Coordinates of C-alpha atoms in Angstrom, one line a residue:
M1169 CA 63.6 148.5 -32.9
D1170 CA 67.2 148.9 -31.8
D1171 CA 69.3 146.6 -34.0
F1172 CA 72.7 148.2 -33.3
G1173 CA 75.8 146.0 -33.7
V1174 CA 79.5 146.1 -34.1
Y1175 CA 81.2 143.6 -36.5
A1176 CA 84.7 142.6 -37.3
V1177 CA 86.2 141.0 -40.4
F1178 CA 89.5 139.1 -40.1
G1179 CA 91.3 138.7 -43.4
V1180 CA 89.8 139.1 -46.9
N1181 CA 88.1 135.7 -47.0
S1182 CA 86.3 135.7 -43.6
P1183 CA 82.7 136.6 -43.0
P1184 CA 81.8 139.4 -40.5
Q1185 CA 81.7 138.4 -36.9
R1186 CA 79.2 140.2 -34.6
L1187 CA 81.1 141.4 -31.5
L1188 CA 78.7 143.8 -29.8
C1189 CA 74.9 143.9 -29.8
T1190 CA 72.1 145.6 -27.8
S1191 CA 71.5 142.7 -25.5
G1192 CA 75.1 141.6 -24.9
S1193 CA 78.3 142.9 -23.2
C1194 CA 79.6 146.3 -23.9
R1195 CA 83.2 145.1 -24.0
V1196 CA 84.6 142.2 -26.0
S1197 CA 88.2 141.0 -26.4
L1198 CA 89.2 138.2 -28.8
A1199 CA 92.3 136.8 -30.5
V1200 CA 92.9 137.7 -34.1
P1201 CA 93.4 134.6 -36.2
P1202 CA 97.1 134.1 -36.9
A1203 CA 96.5 133.9 -40.7
A1204 CA 94.6 137.2 -40.7
R1205 CA 96.7 140.1 -42.1
Q1206 CA 93.8 142.6 -42.2
V1207 CA 91.2 143.7 -39.6
V1208 CA 88.1 145.6 -40.5
L1209 CA 85.8 146.9 -37.7
F1210 CA 82.4 148.5 -38.5
S1211 CA 79.0 149.3 -36.9
S1212 CA 75.5 148.7 -38.3
G1213 CA 72.2 150.1 -37.1
P1214 CA 71.1 153.2 -35.2
W1215 CA 73.5 154.5 -32.6
G1216 CA 70.9 156.1 -30.4
E1217 CA 72.5 157.5 -27.2
R1218 CA 75.7 155.6 -27.8
I1219 CA 78.8 157.9 -28.0
C1220 CA 81.6 155.8 -29.5
V1221 CA 83.3 152.4 -29.7
N1222 CA 86.9 152.3 -28.7
A1223 CA 89.1 149.7 -30.4
D1224 CA 92.5 148.5 -29.3
L1225 CA 94.7 146.1 -31.3
N1226 CA 97.2 144.7 -28.8
D1227 CA 100.2 142.5 -29.2
A1228 CA 101.0 139.3 -27.2
D1229 CA 102.4 141.5 -24.4
R1230 CA 99.1 143.4 -24.1
I1231 CA 100.8 146.5 -25.4
P1232 CA 98.7 148.4 -27.9
I1233 CA 99.8 148.2 -31.5
T1234 CA 97.3 150.7 -32.7
I1235 CA 94.0 152.2 -31.6
G1236 CA 90.9 153.6 -33.2
K1237 CA 87.4 154.8 -32.5
L1238 CA 84.0 154.3 -34.2
T1239 CA 81.5 157.2 -33.9
P1240 CA 78.1 157.9 -35.3
Y1241 CA 79.9 159.8 -38.1
N1242 CA 82.9 157.5 -38.6
K1243 CA 81.5 153.9 -38.7
C1244 CA 84.4 151.9 -40.1
L1245 CA 88.1 151.2 -39.2
S1246 CA 90.7 149.1 -40.9
W1247 CA 94.2 147.9 -40.2
E1248 CA 96.8 146.0 -42.2
Q1249 CA 99.8 144.2 -40.9
W1250 CA 102.3 146.0 -43.1
E1251 CA 101.3 149.3 -41.5
E1252 CA 102.0 148.1 -37.9
E1253 CA 105.6 147.0 -37.4
T1254 CA 104.8 145.3 -34.0
W1255 CA 102.0 143.1 -35.5
T1256 CA 103.0 139.5 -34.9
D1257 CA 101.1 136.3 -34.0
G1258 CA 99.2 136.6 -30.7
V1259 CA 97.3 139.8 -31.5
T1260 CA 94.1 140.5 -29.7
L1261 CA 91.3 143.0 -30.6
T1262 CA 89.4 144.7 -27.8
V1263 CA 86.3 146.8 -28.4
T1264 CA 84.4 148.8 -25.8
L1265 CA 81.1 150.6 -26.2
E1266 CA 80.6 154.0 -24.5
G1267 CA 77.2 155.5 -23.8
G1268 CA 73.7 154.1 -24.1
N1269 CA 73.4 153.4 -20.4
L1270 CA 75.0 149.9 -20.6
L1271 CA 77.0 148.3 -17.8
M1272 CA 80.7 147.7 -18.2
L1273 CA 81.2 144.0 -17.5
A1274 CA 84.2 142.4 -15.8
M1275 CA 86.7 140.7 -18.1
K1276 CA 88.3 137.3 -17.1
E1277 CA 91.8 137.0 -18.2
Y1278 CA 94.2 134.1 -18.6
T1279 CA 97.8 135.0 -18.1
P1280 CA 100.5 132.4 -19.1
K1281 CA 102.8 131.5 -16.2
D1282 CA 105.9 130.8 -18.3
A1283 CA 106.6 134.3 -19.5
M1284 CA 110.2 135.1 -20.1
A1285 CA 112.0 137.9 -18.4
P1286 CA 112.0 141.2 -20.3
P1287 CA 115.0 141.8 -22.4
A1288 CA 117.2 144.9 -21.7
P1289 CA 116.0 148.1 -23.4
R1290 CA 117.6 149.0 -26.7
E1291 CA 118.7 152.5 -27.3
L1292 CA 118.1 154.8 -30.3
N1293 CA 121.0 156.8 -31.6
G1294 CA 121.0 160.3 -30.1
K1295 CA 118.8 159.1 -27.2
R1296 CA 119.7 159.1 -23.5
K1297 CA 118.6 156.0 -21.6
R1298 CA 117.6 156.4 -17.9
E1299 CA 119.5 154.0 -15.6
R1300 CA 117.5 151.7 -13.4
T1301 CA 117.7 152.2 -9.6
A1302 CA 118.5 149.3 -7.3
E1303 CA 114.8 149.2 -6.3
E1304 CA 113.7 149.0 -9.9
E1305 CA 116.1 146.2 -10.6
E1306 CA 114.8 144.2 -7.7
D1307 CA 111.2 144.8 -8.9
V1308 CA 112.0 143.5 -12.4
E1309 CA 113.7 140.4 -10.9
K1310 CA 110.6 139.7 -8.8
A1311 CA 108.3 140.2 -11.8
A1312 CA 110.4 137.7 -13.8
R1313 CA 110.2 135.1 -11.0
R1314 CA 106.4 135.5 -10.9
G1315 CA 106.2 135.3 -14.7
E1316 CA 104.2 138.5 -14.9
Q1317 CA 104.7 142.2 -15.4
E1318 CA 102.8 145.3 -14.4
D1319 CA 101.1 146.8 -17.4
N1320 CA 101.1 150.5 -16.5
V1321 CA 99.9 152.7 -19.3
R1322 CA 99.5 156.0 -17.5
P1323 CA 100.4 158.9 -19.7
N1324 CA 102.6 160.5 -17.1
G1325 CA 105.1 158.6 -15.0
A1326 CA 104.8 155.4 -17.0
V1327 CA 107.0 152.4 -16.0
E1328 CA 108.2 152.0 -19.6
K1329 CA 110.0 155.1 -20.6
T1330 CA 109.8 156.4 -24.2
T1331 CA 111.7 159.2 -25.8
P1332 CA 110.3 161.8 -28.2
V1333 CA 112.8 161.2 -31.0
R1334 CA 112.2 160.6 -34.7
K1335 CA 112.0 157.0 -35.7
V1336 CA 114.8 156.0 -38.1
R1337 CA 114.3 153.0 -40.3
G1338 CA 116.4 150.0 -39.3
Q1339 CA 116.7 151.0 -35.7
G1340 CA 115.0 149.1 -32.9
R1341 CA 112.3 150.5 -30.6
G1342 CA 113.4 151.5 -27.1
G1343 CA 111.7 150.4 -24.0
Q1344 CA 111.1 147.1 -22.2
R1345 CA 109.2 144.4 -23.9
L1346 CA 107.7 141.2 -22.4
F1347 CA 107.3 138.4 -24.9
L1348 CA 104.8 135.7 -23.9
S1349 CA 105.0 132.1 -25.2
Q1350 CA 101.2 132.0 -25.4
T1351 CA 98.5 134.4 -26.4
C1352 CA 96.5 136.2 -23.6
V1353 CA 92.9 135.1 -24.0
C1354 CA 90.1 137.3 -22.7
V1355 CA 86.8 135.6 -22.0
C1356 CA 83.7 137.7 -22.6
V1357 CA 80.9 137.6 -20.1
S1358 CA 77.6 138.2 -21.7
Y1359 CA 75.0 140.4 -20.1
S1360 CA 72.6 137.6 -19.3
T1361 CA 75.4 135.5 -17.7
H1362 CA 76.4 138.5 -15.7
L1363 CA 73.0 138.8 -14.0
N1364 CA 73.6 135.5 -12.2
D1365 CA 77.3 136.1 -11.6
T1366 CA 78.6 137.0 -8.2
S1367 CA 81.9 138.4 -9.4
P1368 CA 82.4 142.1 -8.9
V1369 CA 81.4 144.5 -11.7
T1370 CA 83.9 146.9 -13.1
S1371 CA 82.5 150.3 -13.1
P1372 CA 82.8 152.4 -16.3
A1373 CA 85.8 154.6 -16.3
A1374 CA 85.1 158.3 -15.4
P1375 CA 85.2 160.5 -18.5
L1376 CA 88.3 162.6 -18.9
V1377 CA 87.9 166.2 -18.1
S1378 CA 91.2 167.2 -19.8
P1379 CA 93.5 165.8 -22.5
S1380 CA 95.8 162.9 -21.5
G1381 CA 99.6 163.5 -21.6
R1382 CA 101.1 163.6 -25.1
W1383 CA 103.6 165.0 -27.5
G1384 CA 103.5 165.7 -31.2
Q1385 CA 100.0 167.2 -31.1
T1386 CA 98.8 170.5 -32.6
M1387 CA 96.8 173.3 -31.0
C1388 CA 95.4 176.3 -32.9
P1389 CA 93.0 179.1 -31.9
I1390 CA 89.7 179.3 -33.9
D1391 CA 88.3 182.4 -32.2
A1392 CA 89.0 184.8 -29.3
Q1393 CA 87.9 182.2 -26.7
T1394 CA 88.5 178.8 -28.3
A1395 CA 91.4 176.6 -29.3
I1396 CA 91.4 173.1 -30.8
L1397 CA 93.8 170.3 -29.9
I1398 CA 94.3 167.5 -32.4
G1399 CA 96.3 164.2 -32.2
G1400 CA 99.4 163.3 -30.3
Q1401 CA 101.2 160.3 -28.8
G1402 CA 101.7 159.3 -25.2
A1403 CA 103.5 156.8 -23.1
R1404 CA 104.6 153.4 -24.6
M1405 CA 104.3 155.0 -28.0
Q1406 CA 100.5 154.8 -27.8
F1407 CA 98.4 157.1 -29.9
C1408 CA 96.0 159.0 -27.7
K1409 CA 92.5 157.6 -27.4
D1410 CA 91.2 161.2 -26.8
P1411 CA 92.7 162.8 -29.9
M1412 CA 90.5 166.0 -30.1
W1413 CA 89.7 168.6 -27.5
K1414 CA 88.2 172.1 -27.4
L1415 CA 89.8 174.6 -24.9
C1416 CA 87.7 177.5 -23.6
T1417 CA 90.1 180.3 -22.6
E1418 CA 87.5 182.2 -20.5
D1419 CA 87.8 179.6 -17.7
L1420 CA 90.6 177.4 -19.2
S1421 CA 88.3 174.4 -19.3
W1422 CA 88.4 171.5 -21.8
V1423 CA 85.7 169.7 -23.7
A1424 CA 86.2 166.4 -25.5
A1425 CA 85.4 167.2 -29.2
E1426 CA 86.0 164.1 -31.4
T1427 CA 82.5 162.8 -31.2
L1428 CA 81.0 166.3 -31.8
A1429 CA 82.2 166.5 -35.4
E1430 CA 80.5 164.8 -38.4
G1431 CA 82.4 163.3 -41.3
P1432 CA 85.5 161.2 -41.6
T1433 CA 87.9 162.2 -38.9
P1434 CA 91.7 162.1 -39.5
E1435 CA 93.4 158.9 -38.6
A1436 CA 95.5 159.0 -35.4
R1437 CA 98.9 160.6 -36.0
I1438 CA 101.8 162.7 -34.7
G1439 CA 104.0 165.2 -36.4
H1440 CA 101.1 166.7 -38.4
T1441 CA 100.2 170.4 -38.7
A1442 CA 96.9 172.1 -38.1
V1443 CA 96.3 175.7 -39.3
Y1444 CA 93.2 177.8 -38.9
D1445 CA 92.0 180.2 -41.7
P1446 CA 90.0 183.0 -40.1
D1447 CA 88.4 184.0 -43.4
S1448 CA 86.9 180.6 -44.2
K1449 CA 86.7 179.6 -40.5
R1450 CA 88.3 176.2 -41.3
I1451 CA 91.1 174.2 -39.8
F1452 CA 93.5 172.5 -42.3
V1453 CA 95.2 169.3 -41.0
F1454 CA 98.1 168.0 -43.2
G1455 CA 100.6 165.1 -43.0
G1456 CA 102.0 163.4 -40.0
S1457 CA 102.9 159.8 -39.4
K1458 CA 101.7 156.7 -37.5
N1459 CA 104.2 153.9 -37.0
K1460 CA 105.1 152.8 -40.6
K1461 CA 102.3 154.8 -42.2
W1462 CA 103.0 158.3 -43.5
F1463 CA 100.4 160.8 -44.6
N1464 CA 100.1 163.5 -47.3
D1465 CA 96.4 164.0 -46.9
V1466 CA 94.5 167.2 -46.2
H1467 CA 91.6 167.1 -43.8
I1468 CA 89.4 170.2 -43.3
L1469 CA 87.3 170.9 -40.2
D1470 CA 84.6 173.5 -40.8
T1471 CA 84.3 175.2 -37.4
Q1472 CA 80.8 176.6 -38.2
S1473 CA 79.1 173.3 -39.3
W1474 CA 81.6 171.3 -37.2
K1475 CA 82.1 168.8 -40.1
W1476 CA 85.2 167.1 -41.4
T1477 CA 85.9 166.6 -45.1
M1478 CA 88.9 165.0 -46.8
V1479 CA 90.3 166.9 -49.8
E1480 CA 91.0 165.1 -53.1
A1481 CA 93.8 167.4 -54.0
Q1482 CA 95.6 167.7 -57.4
G1483 CA 99.3 168.1 -57.8
K1484 CA 102.1 166.3 -56.0
V1485 CA 103.3 166.6 -52.4
P1486 CA 105.2 163.8 -50.6
P1487 CA 104.2 162.3 -47.3
L1488 CA 105.7 164.5 -44.6
A1489 CA 105.9 164.7 -40.8
Y1490 CA 107.4 167.3 -38.4
H1491 CA 107.3 169.9 -41.1
S1492 CA 106.1 173.5 -40.7
C1493 CA 102.9 174.9 -42.1
S1494 CA 102.1 178.6 -42.4
L1495 CA 99.0 180.4 -43.6
F1496 CA 99.5 183.3 -46.0
R1497 CA 96.7 184.9 -48.1
G1498 CA 94.6 181.8 -47.7
E1499 CA 97.3 179.3 -48.9
L1500 CA 99.3 176.8 -46.9
F1501 CA 103.1 177.1 -47.0
V1502 CA 104.5 173.7 -46.1
L1503 CA 108.3 173.6 -45.6
G1504 CA 110.7 170.8 -44.7
G1505 CA 109.8 167.7 -42.7
V1506 CA 110.6 164.0 -42.7
F1507 CA 109.7 161.7 -45.5
P1508 CA 109.9 157.9 -45.7
C1509 CA 112.7 156.2 -47.7
P1510 CA 112.7 152.6 -48.9
N1511 CA 114.3 150.1 -46.4
P1512 CA 117.0 149.9 -45.3
E1513 CA 117.7 153.6 -45.9
P1514 CA 117.0 156.0 -43.0
D1515 CA 114.1 158.4 -43.4
G1516 CA 115.1 161.6 -45.1
C1517 CA 114.5 165.3 -44.5
S1518 CA 113.2 167.8 -47.0
D1519 CA 114.3 171.3 -47.9
S1520 CA 111.4 171.9 -50.3
L1521 CA 108.6 174.4 -50.1
Y1522 CA 105.1 173.2 -51.2
I1523 CA 102.0 175.4 -51.4
F1524 CA 98.4 174.2 -51.1
D1525 CA 95.7 176.4 -52.7
P1526 CA 92.4 175.4 -50.9
H1527 CA 90.2 177.2 -53.5
L1528 CA 91.6 175.1 -56.4
S1529 CA 92.5 172.1 -54.2
I1530 CA 95.9 171.9 -55.8
W1531 CA 99.5 171.6 -54.6
Y1532 CA 102.3 173.4 -56.4
Q1533 CA 105.9 174.3 -55.9
P1534 CA 106.9 178.0 -56.2
I1535 CA 110.1 179.3 -57.7
V1536 CA 112.2 180.3 -54.7
T1537 CA 115.5 182.2 -54.9
G1538 CA 118.2 183.3 -52.4
D1539 CA 120.0 181.3 -49.8
K1540 CA 119.2 177.7 -49.7
L1541 CA 118.5 176.3 -46.2
S1542 CA 119.6 172.8 -45.2
P1543 CA 117.0 169.9 -45.2
R1544 CA 115.4 169.7 -41.7
S1545 CA 112.5 168.6 -39.6
G1546 CA 111.1 169.6 -36.2
H1547 CA 111.8 173.3 -36.9
S1548 CA 109.6 176.3 -36.3
A1549 CA 108.2 178.9 -38.7
C1550 CA 106.6 182.2 -37.6
V1551 CA 104.7 184.5 -39.9
M1552 CA 105.6 188.1 -39.1
Q1553 CA 103.6 191.1 -40.2
E1554 CA 102.0 189.1 -43.0
R1555 CA 105.2 189.6 -45.0
K1556 CA 107.9 187.3 -43.8
I1557 CA 108.3 183.7 -42.5
Y1558 CA 111.1 183.2 -40.0
V1559 CA 112.4 179.6 -39.9
F1560 CA 114.5 178.5 -36.9
G1561 CA 116.3 175.3 -35.8
G1562 CA 115.3 171.7 -36.6
W1563 CA 117.4 168.7 -37.3
D1564 CA 118.5 166.3 -40.0
F1565 CA 119.7 163.2 -38.1
P1566 CA 122.1 163.4 -36.4
V1567 CA 122.7 167.1 -36.7
C1568 CA 120.6 169.8 -34.8
Y1569 CA 120.5 173.4 -36.1
N1570 CA 120.1 176.8 -34.4
D1571 CA 120.3 178.9 -37.6
M1572 CA 117.7 181.3 -38.8
Y1573 CA 116.3 181.9 -42.3
M1574 CA 113.8 184.4 -43.5
L1575 CA 111.4 183.9 -46.5
D1576 CA 110.3 187.2 -48.0
L1577 CA 106.7 186.4 -49.1
G1578 CA 106.6 189.2 -51.6
L1579 CA 109.9 188.3 -53.4
M1580 CA 109.7 184.6 -52.6
E1581 CA 113.4 184.8 -51.6
F1582 CA 115.2 183.0 -48.7
S1583 CA 117.9 184.8 -46.8
A1584 CA 120.1 183.6 -43.9
V1585 CA 119.6 185.9 -40.9
K1586 CA 122.7 187.2 -39.1
T1587 CA 121.6 187.5 -35.5
T1588 CA 123.1 189.2 -32.4
G1589 CA 122.8 188.4 -28.7
K1590 CA 122.9 184.9 -27.1
A1591 CA 121.2 182.6 -29.6
P1592 CA 119.3 179.4 -28.5
S1593 CA 121.4 176.2 -28.7
P1594 CA 120.8 173.8 -31.5
R1595 CA 117.4 172.1 -31.1
S1596 CA 114.3 170.6 -32.7
W1597 CA 110.7 170.0 -31.6
H1598 CA 110.7 173.3 -29.7
G1599 CA 107.7 175.5 -29.1
S1600 CA 107.2 178.8 -30.8
A1601 CA 104.7 181.7 -30.8
V1602 CA 104.3 185.2 -32.1
L1603 CA 104.2 187.7 -29.2
S1604 CA 103.9 191.0 -31.2
D1605 CA 104.4 192.5 -34.7
T1606 CA 108.2 192.3 -34.3
K1607 CA 108.8 189.6 -31.7
F1608 CA 108.4 185.8 -31.4
L1609 CA 109.3 183.3 -28.7
I1610 CA 111.2 180.0 -28.8
H1611 CA 110.9 177.6 -25.8
G1612 CA 112.3 174.2 -25.0
G1613 CA 112.9 171.5 -27.5
Y1614 CA 115.2 168.5 -28.0
N1615 CA 119.0 168.6 -28.7
G1616 CA 119.6 165.0 -29.6
N1617 CA 120.2 164.0 -26.0
N1618 CA 118.0 166.1 -23.6
A1619 CA 114.8 168.0 -23.4
L1620 CA 115.4 171.7 -22.9
N1621 CA 113.7 174.3 -20.7
D1622 CA 115.2 177.7 -21.8
T1623 CA 113.3 180.5 -23.4
F1624 CA 114.4 183.1 -26.0
I1625 CA 112.7 186.1 -27.7
F1626 CA 113.7 187.2 -31.2
D1627 CA 113.3 190.8 -32.3
T1628 CA 112.9 191.1 -36.1
D1629 CA 113.6 194.8 -36.0
T1630 CA 117.1 194.4 -34.6
N1631 CA 117.7 190.7 -35.5
S1632 CA 118.7 190.1 -31.9
W1633 CA 118.0 187.3 -29.4
T1634 CA 117.2 187.8 -25.7
E1635 CA 117.1 185.0 -23.2
V1636 CA 114.3 185.3 -20.7
T1637 CA 113.4 183.3 -17.6
H1638 CA 110.1 182.6 -16.0
P1639 CA 109.2 180.0 -13.3
E1640 CA 106.3 178.7 -15.3
L1641 CA 108.6 177.9 -18.2
S1642 CA 111.2 176.0 -16.2
V1643 CA 110.2 172.4 -17.0
P1644 CA 112.2 170.7 -19.8
R1645 CA 109.9 169.6 -22.6
A1646 CA 109.8 168.9 -26.3
G1647 CA 107.0 168.3 -28.8
H1648 CA 104.8 170.7 -26.9
S1649 CA 102.3 173.2 -28.3
I1650 CA 102.4 177.0 -27.6
I1651 CA 99.9 179.6 -28.7
T1652 CA 98.9 183.1 -27.7
M1653 CA 95.3 184.1 -26.9
E1654 CA 93.2 186.3 -24.7
T1655 CA 92.2 184.6 -21.5
G1656 CA 89.6 185.3 -18.9
R1657 CA 92.0 184.7 -16.0
P1658 CA 95.6 185.6 -16.7
R1659 CA 98.2 184.6 -14.1
P1660 CA 98.6 187.7 -11.9
S1661 CA 102.0 189.1 -10.9
A1662 CA 103.3 188.8 -7.4
E1663 CA 102.3 192.4 -6.6
E1664 CA 98.7 191.8 -7.8
E1665 CA 98.5 188.6 -5.8
D1666 CA 99.6 190.4 -2.6
G1667 CA 97.2 193.3 -3.2
D1668 CA 94.4 191.2 -4.7
E1669 CA 94.4 193.6 -7.6
G1670 CA 93.6 192.8 -11.2
A1671 CA 91.2 190.0 -10.3
G1672 CA 88.9 189.2 -13.3
R1673 CA 91.1 191.2 -15.7
T1674 CA 91.7 189.7 -19.2
G1675 CA 95.0 189.8 -20.9
R1676 CA 97.0 188.3 -23.8
C1677 CA 98.6 185.1 -22.5
L1678 CA 101.0 182.4 -23.7
L1679 CA 99.4 179.0 -23.4
M1680 CA 101.6 175.9 -23.4
F1681 CA 100.3 172.4 -23.4
G1682 CA 101.8 168.9 -23.3
G1683 CA 105.2 167.7 -24.5
G1684 CA 107.6 165.1 -23.2
D1685 CA 110.7 165.3 -21.0
N1686 CA 112.9 162.6 -22.7
E1687 CA 112.7 160.6 -19.5
G1688 CA 109.4 158.8 -20.4
D1689 CA 107.0 161.4 -18.9
F1690 CA 104.4 163.1 -21.1
Y1691 CA 102.6 166.2 -19.8
S1692 CA 99.0 167.0 -19.7
D1693 CA 99.3 170.4 -18.0
L1694 CA 98.2 173.7 -19.4
T1695 CA 100.5 176.6 -18.5
T1696 CA 99.6 180.2 -18.9
V1697 CA 102.1 183.1 -18.9
S1698 CA 101.3 186.8 -19.5
V1699 CA 102.8 188.0 -22.7
E1700 CA 103.3 191.5 -21.2
E1701 CA 105.2 189.9 -18.4
L1702 CA 107.5 188.1 -20.8
L1703 CA 108.2 191.2 -22.9
R1704 CA 109.1 193.1 -19.7
E1705 CA 111.9 190.5 -19.1
M1706 CA 113.7 191.7 -22.3

């Protein structure tokens, strides 16, 4: 007997309410009681062919506060008001079941007619605001007269522009907000009622074939043909509903991977790190943030059993986001990052180095000598020849850096690197990747006002910078991911395209995914560039 159900508990003193069951609708939306300051969502019974249950907690403007997903391996979610700074009265919970051959039923909505016009966007420090065109101003005025507003949540080209900048406590969020005087109420249509209803049926949304646009995610190779994408945030500061993907580099195809893994999956987040250890064949995910919530947890994905575990680590490490994490001799070297400070102080940046030993499940701080680097976040760190870590850029609000430090892993000594050639301008949230034993690449980033699109290669033998140009690297972006891997279809040069030569050849390529442009667009494209081609530009 299939006795599957999804239940919600609102507040600590309320009994569970059944939201979904086998014989009912596969989508339900209901108002959260104003007195409830906690929401717990869980499933009970066999999942069968069901894939997942998507959960959205929306504010009175129907803008998502937070999202989550129940799966056969992660059967419980919980939220508390103090974690979500936009949680006010008028919150609604929407849950949608995927899989199990159930129909998606139409939702009837009531929209209040006395909505106020949206207030003007507020601006974060160090953030450039896009001016409205005359046509957009006219559209906003029309929406205000109608008492309604378009709710466009497309990852790319969204109406409401958001900027990939670090949130500083005490500052307002940017972007337009529409505050309604009443709560939007969604009426659920049960399956039995729907059979006699003549209203049109909303078809289930087609499954995604590639990740949605985002920034602040991680991407790491796990073998010669596979890379894993984890986390990220898209338009309207929404955490991605498709947080985990597998990339096959043989044909550059994507496979949604979240529901494939067993065990407790990491909570949605940005600014985390994910590092693969080829010896243990495990991915280590550390830190990150989600609205007011900061993480110092370590999650491990075993890529052989495809199972998540959460580490109960000993030792002390602060909650960190936008830090760097490097693997050396099986240990994680975590440097810098943002950490939360008590209100009303702004969030601070770290200059400390923490090391995690997976064998002992313990954090410790090593004794480090030499030049002391400034506190920073959003920097890059490249391990070169298994002997040195090169740290570049980053920022500590409101200052951006373009300096270089090198950590000698044998001596545990930092030294400032004196470079020659044209250096990259100050930046943070740039992409970086190792190209060879002596060269690594820096691309794009954010300088406090604009996203950047320039590319530089650093030579560790000569300590020199070289700026290179490539048409595939010309789009300004920040918070993107760059890795190098072998691919089955490298992008041919112009000569090869003209002569149809090199078809089917494999080669080492730079793969770049995602990021934002500081104008509200978040990318979902996967760009490939031949490493050999880039090195020839030097």
